[in-house]
């Protein structure tokens, strides 16, 4: 789906017209994947648009930057405010938000340290990433022939732009084979995560999700879902999972800001089935929480107008 245009993009402290939000062809990050980014969503609520867990996302952007020794020239508070401003000036009710800190035009070569650090924030209306049908009835997944990065090869705890070549290879392989999403295994053979989502299985009534040591990103949706699941009375834990734990799961679903909470219908053609009761209960509470309808999760929302 093409990106729908809005009016303004925040670039290095200025709101510039959408069509003028360009970079030089010798931008370092374009050549070496040396940027870090976030994916955030704002949702319509009865008090206007609210950004979901905004400070947590911007804190993760700073953590990602720290791993790569990128010194972001703004404070966390300034970027939080810049996101709110960008959503506000574009007059969108709900949107996806893409902050990126990247290395600009200046020097070339594999020492990134002398390059200028630039920051931009774009927003645009974006429906659910894996489609409404997937959200309702589940997606079909394939274990990828591409492995998740070894964390000593590429730091998987950081949302570095360059590492997403791995996710793209896995995604294209899955799509070309007729599936909707790929699941990657760690170099040790444990289930890691999907291309841009964490995953959960239900096993003997317990919810399990792979740990960061299996190469999974510490997902903010994953964390929200773990909180919701515990509050609903389910047992939740992190565990190393084998691919057969996916094939034999009682229920399975994936979580991510772009995708939200999406049931997994099958893995490698082994049917898990239509969304089960635990998946549905979590989906229902999550979607109510992001709309500001659940009091106990109201701190997760950052209203853009005050
Ligand atoms: C590789 C990867 N795993 C998991 C996630 C889910 O994280 P979150 O729920 O914070 O969006 C993302 C998205 O940011 C991702 O890119």
mmCIF file with all atom_site columns, N, CA and C in Angstrom, residues 153-195:
data_model
loop_
_atom_site.group_PDB
_atom_site.id
_atom_site.type_symbol
_atom_site.label_atom_id
_atom_site.label_alt_id
_atom_site.label_comp_id
_atom_site.label_asym_id
_atom_site.label_entity_id
_atom_site.label_seq_id
_atom_site.pdbx_PDB_ins_code
_atom_site.Cartn_x
_atom_site.Cartn_y
_atom_site.Cartn_z
_atom_site.occupancy
_atom_site.B_iso_or_equiv
_atom_site.pdbx_formal_charge
_atom_site.auth_seq_id
_atom_site.auth_comp_id
_atom_site.auth_asym_id
_atom_site.auth_atom_id
_atom_site.pdbx_PDB_model_num
ATOM 1   N N  . UNK A 1 153 ? 27.006 -10.874 16.057 1.00 0.00 ? 153 UNK A N  1
ATOM 2   C CA . UNK A 1 153 ? 27.268 -10.427 14.684 1.00 0.00 ? 153 UNK A CA 1
ATOM 3   C C  . UNK A 1 153 ? 26.588 -9.075  14.473 1.00 0.00 ? 153 UNK A C  1
ATOM 4   N N  . UNK A 1 154 ? 25.328 -8.993  14.854 1.00 0.00 ? 154 UNK A N  1
ATOM 5   C CA . UNK A 1 154 ? 24.558 -7.741  14.755 1.00 0.00 ? 154 UNK A CA 1
ATOM 6   C C  . UNK A 1 154 ? 23.735 -7.635  16.044 1.00 0.00 ? 154 UNK A C  1
ATOM 7   N N  . UNK A 1 155 ? 23.762 -6.488  16.705 1.00 0.00 ? 155 UNK A N  1
ATOM 8   C CA . UNK A 1 155 ? 23.055 -6.386  17.993 1.00 0.00 ? 155 UNK A CA 1
ATOM 9   C C  . UNK A 1 155 ? 21.534 -6.360  17.813 1.00 0.00 ? 155 UNK A C  1
ATOM 10  N N  . UNK A 1 156 ? 20.901 -7.467  18.139 1.00 0.00 ? 156 UNK A N  1
ATOM 11  C CA . UNK A 1 156 ? 19.453 -7.573  17.905 1.00 0.00 ? 156 UNK A CA 1
ATOM 12  C C  . UNK A 1 156 ? 18.629 -6.763  18.907 1.00 0.00 ? 156 UNK A C  1
ATOM 13  N N  . UNK A 1 157 ? 19.258 -6.290  19.979 1.00 0.00 ? 157 UNK A N  1
ATOM 14  C CA . UNK A 1 157 ? 18.540 -5.465  20.959 1.00 0.00 ? 157 UNK A CA 1
ATOM 15  C C  . UNK A 1 157 ? 18.352 -4.036  20.455 1.00 0.00 ? 157 UNK A C  1
ATOM 16  N N  . UNK A 1 158 ? 18.975 -3.713  19.348 1.00 0.00 ? 158 UNK A N  1
ATOM 17  C CA . UNK A 1 158 ? 18.916 -2.348  18.827 1.00 0.00 ? 158 UNK A CA 1
ATOM 18  C C  . UNK A 1 158 ? 18.148 -2.363  17.503 1.00 0.00 ? 158 UNK A C  1
ATOM 19  N N  . UNK A 1 159 ? 17.236 -1.410  17.332 1.00 0.00 ? 159 UNK A N  1
ATOM 20  C CA . UNK A 1 159 ? 16.512 -1.340  16.053 1.00 0.00 ? 159 UNK A CA 1
ATOM 21  C C  . UNK A 1 159 ? 17.378 -0.562  15.055 1.00 0.00 ? 159 UNK A C  1
ATOM 22  N N  . UNK A 1 160 ? 18.453 -1.184  14.620 1.00 0.00 ? 160 UNK A N  1
ATOM 23  C CA . UNK A 1 160 ? 19.346 -0.585  13.636 1.00 0.00 ? 160 UNK A CA 1
ATOM 24  C C  . UNK A 1 160 ? 18.784 -0.830  12.242 1.00 0.00 ? 160 UNK A C  1
ATOM 25  N N  . UNK A 1 161 ? 18.822 0.197   11.391 1.00 0.00 ? 161 UNK A N  1
ATOM 26  C CA . UNK A 1 161 ? 18.206 0.048   10.063 1.00 0.00 ? 161 UNK A CA 1
ATOM 27  C C  . UNK A 1 161 ? 18.856 -1.095  9.278  1.00 0.00 ? 161 UNK A C  1
ATOM 28  N N  . UNK A 1 162 ? 20.173 -1.215  9.396  1.00 0.00 ? 162 UNK A N  1
ATOM 29  C CA . UNK A 1 162 ? 20.899 -2.207  8.600  1.00 0.00 ? 162 UNK A CA 1
ATOM 30  C C  . UNK A 1 162 ? 20.509 -3.636  8.889  1.00 0.00 ? 162 UNK A C  1
ATOM 31  N N  . UNK A 1 163 ? 20.075 -3.906  10.128 1.00 0.00 ? 163 UNK A N  1
ATOM 32  C CA . UNK A 1 163 ? 19.781 -5.307  10.459 1.00 0.00 ? 163 UNK A CA 1
ATOM 33  C C  . UNK A 1 163 ? 18.482 -5.803  9.824  1.00 0.00 ? 163 UNK A C  1
ATOM 34  N N  . UNK A 1 164 ? 17.699 -4.892  9.276  1.00 0.00 ? 164 UNK A N  1
ATOM 35  C CA . UNK A 1 164 ? 16.410 -5.314  8.721  1.00 0.00 ? 164 UNK A CA 1
ATOM 36  C C  . UNK A 1 164 ? 16.526 -5.978  7.345  1.00 0.00 ? 164 UNK A C  1
ATOM 37  N N  . UNK A 1 165 ? 17.743 -6.032  6.791  1.00 0.00 ? 165 UNK A N  1
ATOM 38  C CA . UNK A 1 165 ? 17.959 -6.856  5.606  1.00 0.00 ? 165 UNK A CA 1
ATOM 39  C C  . UNK A 1 165 ? 17.592 -8.303  5.906  1.00 0.00 ? 165 UNK A C  1
ATOM 40  N N  . UNK A 1 166 ? 17.905 -8.736  7.094  1.00 0.00 ? 166 UNK A N  1
ATOM 41  C CA . UNK A 1 166 ? 17.579 -10.092 7.550  1.00 0.00 ? 166 UNK A CA 1
ATOM 42  C C  . UNK A 1 166 ? 16.056 -10.320 7.541  1.00 0.00 ? 166 UNK A C  1
ATOM 43  N N  . UNK A 1 167 ? 15.321 -9.373  8.106  1.00 0.00 ? 167 UNK A N  1
ATOM 44  C CA . UNK A 1 167 ? 13.855 -9.489  8.140  1.00 0.00 ? 167 UNK A CA 1
ATOM 45  C C  . UNK A 1 167 ? 13.266 -9.452  6.732  1.00 0.00 ? 167 UNK A C  1
ATOM 46  N N  . UNK A 1 168 ? 13.811 -8.581  5.876  1.00 0.00 ? 168 UNK A N  1
ATOM 47  C CA . UNK A 1 168 ? 13.261 -8.462  4.519  1.00 0.00 ? 168 UNK A CA 1
ATOM 48  C C  . UNK A 1 168 ? 13.470 -9.739  3.724  1.00 0.00 ? 168 UNK A C  1
ATOM 49  N N  . UNK A 1 169 ? 14.639 -10.345 3.854  1.00 0.00 ? 169 UNK A N  1
ATOM 50  C CA . UNK A 1 169 ? 14.885 -11.608 3.142  1.00 0.00 ? 169 UNK A CA 1
ATOM 51  C C  . UNK A 1 169 ? 13.864 -12.660 3.583  1.00 0.00 ? 169 UNK A C  1
ATOM 52  N N  . UNK A 1 170 ? 13.634 -12.730 4.883  1.00 0.00 ? 170 UNK A N  1
ATOM 53  C CA . UNK A 1 170 ? 12.701 -13.732 5.411  1.00 0.00 ? 170 UNK A CA 1
ATOM 54  C C  . UNK A 1 170 ? 11.270 -13.427 4.973  1.00 0.00 ? 170 UNK A C  1
ATOM 55  N N  . UNK A 1 171 ? 10.918 -12.142 4.977  1.00 0.00 ? 171 UNK A N  1
ATOM 56  C CA . UNK A 1 171 ? 9.545  -11.753 4.606  1.00 0.00 ? 171 UNK A CA 1
ATOM 57  C C  . UNK A 1 171 ? 9.267  -12.110 3.138  1.00 0.00 ? 171 UNK A C  1
ATOM 58  N N  . UNK A 1 172 ? 10.198 -11.747 2.262  1.00 0.00 ? 172 UNK A N  1
ATOM 59  C CA . UNK A 1 172 ? 10.000 -12.007 0.827  1.00 0.00 ? 172 UNK A CA 1
ATOM 60  C C  . UNK A 1 172 ? 9.934  -13.516 0.573  1.00 0.00 ? 172 UNK A C  1
ATOM 61  N N  . UNK A 1 173 ? 10.793 -14.263 1.239  1.00 0.00 ? 173 UNK A N  1
ATOM 62  C CA . UNK A 1 173 ? 10.769 -15.722 1.062  1.00 0.00 ? 173 UNK A CA 1
ATOM 63  C C  . UNK A 1 173 ? 9.387  -16.271 1.447  1.00 0.00 ? 173 UNK A C  1
ATOM 64  N N  . UNK A 1 174 ? 8.854  -15.803 2.572  1.00 0.00 ? 174 UNK A N  1
ATOM 65  C CA . UNK A 1 174 ? 7.551  -16.299 3.040  1.00 0.00 ? 174 UNK A CA 1
ATOM 66  C C  . UNK A 1 174 ? 6.436  -15.896 2.072  1.00 0.00 ? 174 UNK A C  1
ATOM 67  N N  . UNK A 1 175 ? 6.457  -14.634 1.628  1.00 0.00 ? 175 UNK A N  1
ATOM 68  C CA . UNK A 1 175 ? 5.402  -14.161 0.714  1.00 0.00 ? 175 UNK A CA 1
ATOM 69  C C  . UNK A 1 175 ? 5.439  -14.933 -0.603 1.00 0.00 ? 175 UNK A C  1
ATOM 70  N N  . UNK A 1 176 ? 6.652  -15.130 -1.141 1.00 0.00 ? 176 UNK A N  1
ATOM 71  C CA . UNK A 1 176 ? 6.759  -15.843 -2.418 1.00 0.00 ? 176 UNK A CA 1
ATOM 72  C C  . UNK A 1 176 ? 6.324  -17.297 -2.294 1.00 0.00 ? 176 UNK A C  1
ATOM 73  N N  . UNK A 1 177 ? 6.422  -17.845 -1.103 1.00 0.00 ? 177 UNK A N  1
ATOM 74  C CA . UNK A 1 177 ? 5.988  -19.226 -0.897 1.00 0.00 ? 177 UNK A CA 1
ATOM 75  C C  . UNK A 1 177 ? 4.497  -19.299 -0.554 1.00 0.00 ? 177 UNK A C  1
ATOM 76  N N  . UNK A 1 178 ? 3.818  -18.138 -0.514 1.00 0.00 ? 178 UNK A N  1
ATOM 77  C CA . UNK A 1 178 ? 2.366  -18.139 -0.301 1.00 0.00 ? 178 UNK A CA 1
ATOM 78  C C  . UNK A 1 178 ? 1.937  -17.993 1.150  1.00 0.00 ? 178 UNK A C  1
ATOM 79  N N  . UNK A 1 179 ? 2.854  -17.594 2.030  1.00 0.00 ? 179 UNK A N  1
ATOM 80  C CA . UNK A 1 179 ? 2.514  -17.371 3.445  1.00 0.00 ? 179 UNK A CA 1
ATOM 81  C C  . UNK A 1 179 ? 2.441  -15.872 3.708  1.00 0.00 ? 179 UNK A C  1
ATOM 82  N N  . UNK A 1 180 ? 1.913  -15.518 4.883  1.00 0.00 ? 180 UNK A N  1
ATOM 83  C CA . UNK A 1 180 ? 1.809  -14.084 5.192  1.00 0.00 ? 180 UNK A CA 1
ATOM 84  C C  . UNK A 1 180 ? 2.969  -13.565 6.022  1.00 0.00 ? 180 UNK A C  1
ATOM 85  N N  . UNK A 1 181 ? 3.595  -14.441 6.791  1.00 0.00 ? 181 UNK A N  1
ATOM 86  C CA . UNK A 1 181 ? 4.669  -13.960 7.664  1.00 0.00 ? 181 UNK A CA 1
ATOM 87  C C  . UNK A 1 181 ? 5.674  -15.074 7.896  1.00 0.00 ? 181 UNK A C  1
ATOM 88  N N  . UNK A 1 182 ? 6.920  -14.656 8.184  1.00 0.00 ? 182 UNK A N  1
ATOM 89  C CA . UNK A 1 182 ? 7.998  -15.615 8.464  1.00 0.00 ? 182 UNK A CA 1
ATOM 90  C C  . UNK A 1 182 ? 8.316  -15.632 9.951  1.00 0.00 ? 182 UNK A C  1
ATOM 91  N N  . UNK A 1 183 ? 8.791  -16.768 10.414 1.00 0.00 ? 183 UNK A N  1
ATOM 92  C CA . UNK A 1 183 ? 9.281  -16.902 11.789 1.00 0.00 ? 183 UNK A CA 1
ATOM 93  C C  . UNK A 1 183 ? 10.751 -17.304 11.683 1.00 0.00 ? 183 UNK A C  1
ATOM 94  N N  . UNK A 1 184 ? 11.609 -16.565 12.387 1.00 0.00 ? 184 UNK A N  1
ATOM 95  C CA . UNK A 1 184 ? 13.038 -16.854 12.300 1.00 0.00 ? 184 UNK A CA 1
ATOM 96  C C  . UNK A 1 184 ? 13.509 -17.618 13.526 1.00 0.00 ? 184 UNK A C  1
ATOM 97  N N  . UNK A 1 185 ? 14.462 -18.520 13.306 1.00 0.00 ? 185 UNK A N  1
ATOM 98  C CA . UNK A 1 185 ? 15.077 -19.259 14.415 1.00 0.00 ? 185 UNK A CA 1
ATOM 99  C C  . UNK A 1 185 ? 16.429 -18.630 14.734 1.00 0.00 ? 185 UNK A C  1
ATOM 100 N N  . UNK A 1 186 ? 16.845 -18.771 15.975 1.00 0.00 ? 186 UNK A N  1
ATOM 101 C CA . UNK A 1 186 ? 18.152 -18.253 16.385 1.00 0.00 ? 186 UNK A CA 1
ATOM 102 C C  . UNK A 1 186 ? 19.249 -19.194 15.882 1.00 0.00 ? 186 UNK A C  1
ATOM 103 N N  . UNK A 1 187 ? 20.494 -18.744 15.901 1.00 0.00 ? 187 UNK A N  1
ATOM 104 C CA . UNK A 1 187 ? 21.587 -19.642 15.476 1.00 0.00 ? 187 UNK A CA 1
ATOM 105 C C  . UNK A 1 187 ? 21.629 -20.933 16.295 1.00 0.00 ? 187 UNK A C  1
ATOM 106 N N  . UNK A 1 188 ? 21.071 -20.906 17.501 1.00 0.00 ? 188 UNK A N  1
ATOM 107 C CA . UNK A 1 188 ? 21.039 -22.118 18.345 1.00 0.00 ? 188 UNK A CA 1
ATOM 108 C C  . UNK A 1 188 ? 19.826 -22.993 18.021 1.00 0.00 ? 188 UNK A C  1
ATOM 109 N N  . UNK A 1 189 ? 18.977 -22.533 17.117 1.00 0.00 ? 189 UNK A N  1
ATOM 110 C CA . UNK A 1 189 ? 17.839 -23.354 16.693 1.00 0.00 ? 189 UNK A CA 1
ATOM 111 C C  . UNK A 1 189 ? 16.562 -23.100 17.462 1.00 0.00 ? 189 UNK A C  1
ATOM 112 N N  . UNK A 1 190 ? 16.552 -22.090 18.347 1.00 0.00 ? 190 UNK A N  1
ATOM 113 C CA . UNK A 1 190 ? 15.325 -21.775 19.073 1.00 0.00 ? 190 UNK A CA 1
ATOM 114 C C  . UNK A 1 190 ? 14.498 -20.743 18.287 1.00 0.00 ? 190 UNK A C  1
ATOM 115 N N  . UNK A 1 191 ? 13.198 -20.755 18.543 1.00 0.00 ? 191 UNK A N  1
ATOM 116 C CA . UNK A 1 191 ? 12.322 -19.767 17.914 1.00 0.00 ? 191 UNK A CA 1
ATOM 117 C C  . UNK A 1 191 ? 12.717 -18.381 18.421 1.00 0.00 ? 191 UNK A C  1
ATOM 118 N N  . UNK A 1 192 ? 12.870 -17.444 17.494 1.00 0.00 ? 192 UNK A N  1
ATOM 119 C CA . UNK A 1 192 ? 13.273 -16.098 17.888 1.00 0.00 ? 192 UNK A CA 1
ATOM 120 C C  . UNK A 1 192 ? 12.068 -15.147 17.825 1.00 0.00 ? 192 UNK A C  1
ATOM 121 N N  . UNK A 1 193 ? 11.663 -14.799 16.629 1.00 0.00 ? 193 UNK A N  1
ATOM 122 C CA . UNK A 1 193 ? 10.542 -13.865 16.460 1.00 0.00 ? 193 UNK A CA 1
ATOM 123 C C  . UNK A 1 193 ? 10.156 -13.844 14.991 1.00 0.00 ? 193 UNK A C  1
ATOM 124 N N  . UNK A 1 194 ? 9.189  -13.009 14.651 1.00 0.00 ? 194 UNK A N  1
ATOM 125 C CA . UNK A 1 194 ? 8.813  -12.846 13.243 1.00 0.00 ? 194 UNK A CA 1
ATOM 126 C C  . UNK A 1 194 ? 9.671  -11.724 12.658 1.00 0.00 ? 194 UNK A C  1
ATOM 127 N N  . UNK A 1 195 ? 9.341  -11.264 11.449 1.00 0.00 ? 195 UNK A N  1
ATOM 128 C CA . UNK A 1 195 ? 10.220 -10.293 10.794 1.00 0.00 ? 195 UNK A CA 1
ATOM 129 C C  . UNK A 1 195 ? 10.170 -8.919  11.468 1.00 0.00 ? 195 UNK A C  1
#
